[in-house]
Amino acid sequence: MVEKVLDVGYIGQRINCCAHASLAMVMNYNGVKVSQDEIIERLGVGYFGISIGEMAKFSREKGFDVAVSCDGLLKIINSIDNDFPVIVAQQNSIVDKSVHYRVAVGYDDVKNKIIVHDPRDDGDFLCVSNNMFMSLWHSQGFDCVALMLKGKSF
């Protein structure tokens, strides 16, 4: 497939809540209505937000099958091809290496771009080059950490 973009509703984050907003976007897309505020109330907000482990646990409690993957870009594209957006833990920017969560919602093979919802600063349907995406996809000592939620076993 050359291009695919999932119709994932965008949610902007509150301060230090990129994980909460990303999780709400993916859960809502999959038919489980949950607000960012509900996730904040349940998981709290630490100085550095919440971990991917906390996100996975909350997702399982909501009935999702969860996979934490380090399989790279092809796994994300395959997930999108199967109509599942993917939450990725990336660096905030090339300069700011703190962790920041985004949702991969699409790709364009011709332009070599990944399309993301960045919950910060009205970042819906942002096109990021594959090279930049991979450069940012290294946070807190882990490479290529992604959270995939599915309603059924996969």
PDB file of C-alpha atoms in Angstrom, residues 3-111:
ATOM      1  CA  GLU A   3      -0.536   5.599   1.669  1.00  0.00           C
ATOM      2  CA  LYS A   4      -2.940   5.055   4.516  1.00  0.00           C
ATOM      3  CA  VAL A   5      -4.260   7.429   7.157  1.00  0.00           C
ATOM      4  CA  LEU A   6      -6.555   6.293   9.964  1.00  0.00           C
ATOM      5  CA  ASP A   7      -9.415   8.538  11.074  1.00  0.00           C
ATOM      6  CA  VAL A   8      -8.231   8.902  14.664  1.00  0.00           C
ATOM      7  CA  GLY A   9      -9.798  11.792  16.576  1.00  0.00           C
ATOM      8  CA  TYR A  10      -7.216  14.255  17.896  1.00  0.00           C
ATOM      9  CA  ILE A  11      -6.943  15.191  21.597  1.00  0.00           C
ATOM     10  CA  GLY A  12      -4.593  17.932  22.742  1.00  0.00           C
ATOM     11  CA  GLN A  13      -2.679  17.257  25.930  1.00  0.00           C
ATOM     12  CA  ARG A  14      -2.738  18.948  29.291  1.00  0.00           C
ATOM     13  CA  ILE A  15       0.648  19.756  30.889  1.00  0.00           C
ATOM     14  CA  ASN A  16       2.766  16.569  31.213  1.00  0.00           C
ATOM     15  CA  CYS A  17      -0.110  14.489  29.846  1.00  0.00           C
ATOM     16  CA  CYS A  18       1.015  13.455  26.357  1.00  0.00           C
ATOM     17  CA  ALA A  19       0.651   9.790  27.360  1.00  0.00           C
ATOM     18  CA  HIS A  20      -2.858  10.329  28.708  1.00  0.00           C
ATOM     19  CA  ALA A  21      -3.976  12.164  25.558  1.00  0.00           C
ATOM     20  CA  SER A  22      -2.360   9.566  23.269  1.00  0.00           C
ATOM     21  CA  LEU A  23      -4.018   6.728  25.147  1.00  0.00           C
ATOM     22  CA  ALA A  24      -7.410   8.459  24.993  1.00  0.00           C
ATOM     23  CA  MET A  25      -7.051   8.981  21.222  1.00  0.00           C
ATOM     24  CA  VAL A  26      -6.308   5.300  20.582  1.00  0.00           C
ATOM     25  CA  MET A  27      -8.949   3.968  22.977  1.00  0.00           C
ATOM     26  CA  ASN A  28     -11.642   6.222  21.507  1.00  0.00           C
ATOM     27  CA  TYR A  29     -10.661   5.152  17.980  1.00  0.00           C
ATOM     28  CA  ASN A  30     -11.126   1.532  19.095  1.00  0.00           C
ATOM     29  CA  GLY A  31     -14.606   2.235  20.472  1.00  0.00           C
ATOM     30  CA  VAL A  32     -13.808   2.560  24.177  1.00  0.00           C
ATOM     31  CA  LYS A  33     -14.935   6.047  25.136  1.00  0.00           C
ATOM     32  CA  VAL A  34     -12.567   7.480  27.708  1.00  0.00           C
ATOM     33  CA  SER A  35     -11.467  11.046  28.330  1.00  0.00           C
ATOM     34  CA  GLN A  36      -7.993  12.328  29.009  1.00  0.00           C
ATOM     35  CA  ASP A  37      -9.344  13.547  32.361  1.00  0.00           C
ATOM     36  CA  GLU A  38     -10.522  10.036  33.286  1.00  0.00           C
ATOM     37  CA  ILE A  39      -7.050   8.670  32.581  1.00  0.00           C
ATOM     38  CA  ILE A  40      -5.460  11.510  34.570  1.00  0.00           C
ATOM     39  CA  GLU A  41      -7.794  10.811  37.504  1.00  0.00           C
ATOM     40  CA  ARG A  42      -6.984   7.087  37.429  1.00  0.00           C
ATOM     41  CA  LEU A  43      -3.217   7.233  36.774  1.00  0.00           C
ATOM     42  CA  GLY A  44      -2.244  10.656  38.078  1.00  0.00           C
ATOM     43  CA  VAL A  45       0.341  12.955  36.548  1.00  0.00           C
ATOM     44  CA  GLY A  46       3.954  12.712  37.613  1.00  0.00           C
ATOM     45  CA  TYR A  47       6.623  15.265  36.836  1.00  0.00           C
ATOM     46  CA  PHE A  48       7.587  13.140  33.840  1.00  0.00           C
ATOM     47  CA  GLY A  49       4.035  11.985  33.047  1.00  0.00           C
ATOM     48  CA  ILE A  50       3.339   8.237  33.167  1.00  0.00           C
ATOM     49  CA  SER A  51       5.213   5.190  31.937  1.00  0.00           C
ATOM     50  CA  ILE A  52       4.356   2.897  29.070  1.00  0.00           C
ATOM     51  CA  GLY A  53       3.887   0.150  31.679  1.00  0.00           C
ATOM     52  CA  GLU A  54       1.185   2.184  33.437  1.00  0.00           C
ATOM     53  CA  MET A  55      -0.479   2.819  30.087  1.00  0.00           C
ATOM     54  CA  ALA A  56      -0.406  -0.907  29.269  1.00  0.00           C
ATOM     55  CA  LYS A  57      -1.910  -1.860  32.643  1.00  0.00           C
ATOM     56  CA  PHE A  58      -4.730   0.695  32.304  1.00  0.00           C
ATOM     57  CA  SER A  59      -5.419  -0.534  28.760  1.00  0.00           C
ATOM     58  CA  ARG A  60      -5.689  -4.142  29.913  1.00  0.00           C
ATOM     59  CA  GLU A  61      -8.119  -3.038  32.634  1.00  0.00           C
ATOM     60  CA  LYS A  62     -10.246  -1.491  29.867  1.00  0.00           C
ATOM     61  CA  GLY A  63     -10.338  -4.828  28.022  1.00  0.00           C
ATOM     62  CA  PHE A  64      -7.596  -4.346  25.443  1.00  0.00           C
ATOM     63  CA  ASP A  65      -4.978  -6.843  24.401  1.00  0.00           C
ATOM     64  CA  VAL A  66      -1.703  -4.953  24.653  1.00  0.00           C
ATOM     65  CA  ALA A  67       1.665  -5.408  22.996  1.00  0.00           C
ATOM     66  CA  VAL A  68       4.755  -3.404  23.841  1.00  0.00           C
ATOM     67  CA  SER A  69       6.952  -3.711  20.792  1.00  0.00           C
ATOM     68  CA  CYS A  70      10.465  -2.831  19.708  1.00  0.00           C
ATOM     69  CA  ASP A  71      10.109  -4.219  16.195  1.00  0.00           C
ATOM     70  CA  GLY A  72      10.667  -1.002  14.253  1.00  0.00           C
ATOM     71  CA  LEU A  73       8.945   0.995  11.561  1.00  0.00           C
ATOM     72  CA  LEU A  74       7.628  -1.947   9.558  1.00  0.00           C
ATOM     73  CA  LYS A  75       5.641  -3.162  12.579  1.00  0.00           C
ATOM     74  CA  ILE A  76       3.999   0.268  12.860  1.00  0.00           C
ATOM     75  CA  ILE A  77       3.116   0.311   9.160  1.00  0.00           C
ATOM     76  CA  ASN A  78       1.684  -3.212   9.411  1.00  0.00           C
ATOM     77  CA  SER A  79      -0.384  -2.184  12.423  1.00  0.00           C
ATOM     78  CA  ILE A  80      -1.748   0.856  10.554  1.00  0.00           C
ATOM     79  CA  ASP A  81      -2.513  -1.387   7.547  1.00  0.00           C
ATOM     80  CA  ASN A  82      -4.615  -3.471   9.958  1.00  0.00           C
ATOM     81  CA  ASP A  83      -6.446  -0.319  11.150  1.00  0.00           C
ATOM     82  CA  PHE A  84      -4.674   0.023  14.491  1.00  0.00           C
ATOM     83  CA  PRO A  85      -2.905   3.286  15.383  1.00  0.00           C
ATOM     84  CA  VAL A  86       0.255   2.934  17.483  1.00  0.00           C
ATOM     85  CA  ILE A  87       1.415   4.950  20.494  1.00  0.00           C
ATOM     86  CA  VAL A  88       5.149   5.628  20.261  1.00  0.00           C
ATOM     87  CA  ALA A  89       7.531   6.817  22.982  1.00  0.00           C
ATOM     88  CA  GLN A  90       9.901   9.265  21.329  1.00  0.00           C
ATOM     89  CA  GLN A  91      12.200  12.113  22.220  1.00  0.00           C
ATOM     90  CA  ASN A  92      10.443  15.469  22.436  1.00  0.00           C
ATOM     91  CA  SER A  93      12.765  16.840  19.751  1.00  0.00           C
ATOM     92  CA  ILE A  94      16.318  16.394  18.492  1.00  0.00           C
ATOM     93  CA  VAL A  95      17.480  18.854  21.181  1.00  0.00           C
ATOM     94  CA  ASP A  96      15.091  17.872  24.009  1.00  0.00           C
ATOM     95  CA  LYS A  97      15.657  14.199  24.752  1.00  0.00           C
ATOM     96  CA  SER A  98      12.865  13.866  27.329  1.00  0.00           C
ATOM     97  CA  VAL A  99      10.223  11.258  26.528  1.00  0.00           C
ATOM     98  CA  HIS A 100       7.139  12.339  24.588  1.00  0.00           C
ATOM     99  CA  TYR A 101       4.280  10.158  23.371  1.00  0.00           C
ATOM    100  CA  ARG A 102       2.759  10.513  19.919  1.00  0.00           C
ATOM    101  CA  VAL A 103       0.267   8.405  17.969  1.00  0.00           C
ATOM    102  CA  ALA A 104       1.259   7.038  14.557  1.00  0.00           C
ATOM    103  CA  VAL A 105      -1.952   7.267  12.517  1.00  0.00           C
ATOM    104  CA  GLY A 106      -0.710   6.844   8.963  1.00  0.00           C
ATOM    105  CA  TYR A 107       2.117   6.676   6.468  1.00  0.00           C
ATOM    106  CA  ASP A 108       3.040   7.707   2.940  1.00  0.00           C
ATOM    107  CA  ASP A 109       5.484   5.314   1.246  1.00  0.00           C
ATOM    108  CA  VAL A 110       6.026   7.596  -1.753  1.00  0.00           C
ATOM    109  CA  LYS A 111       7.115  10.564   0.374  1.00  0.00           C
TER     110      LYS A 111
END
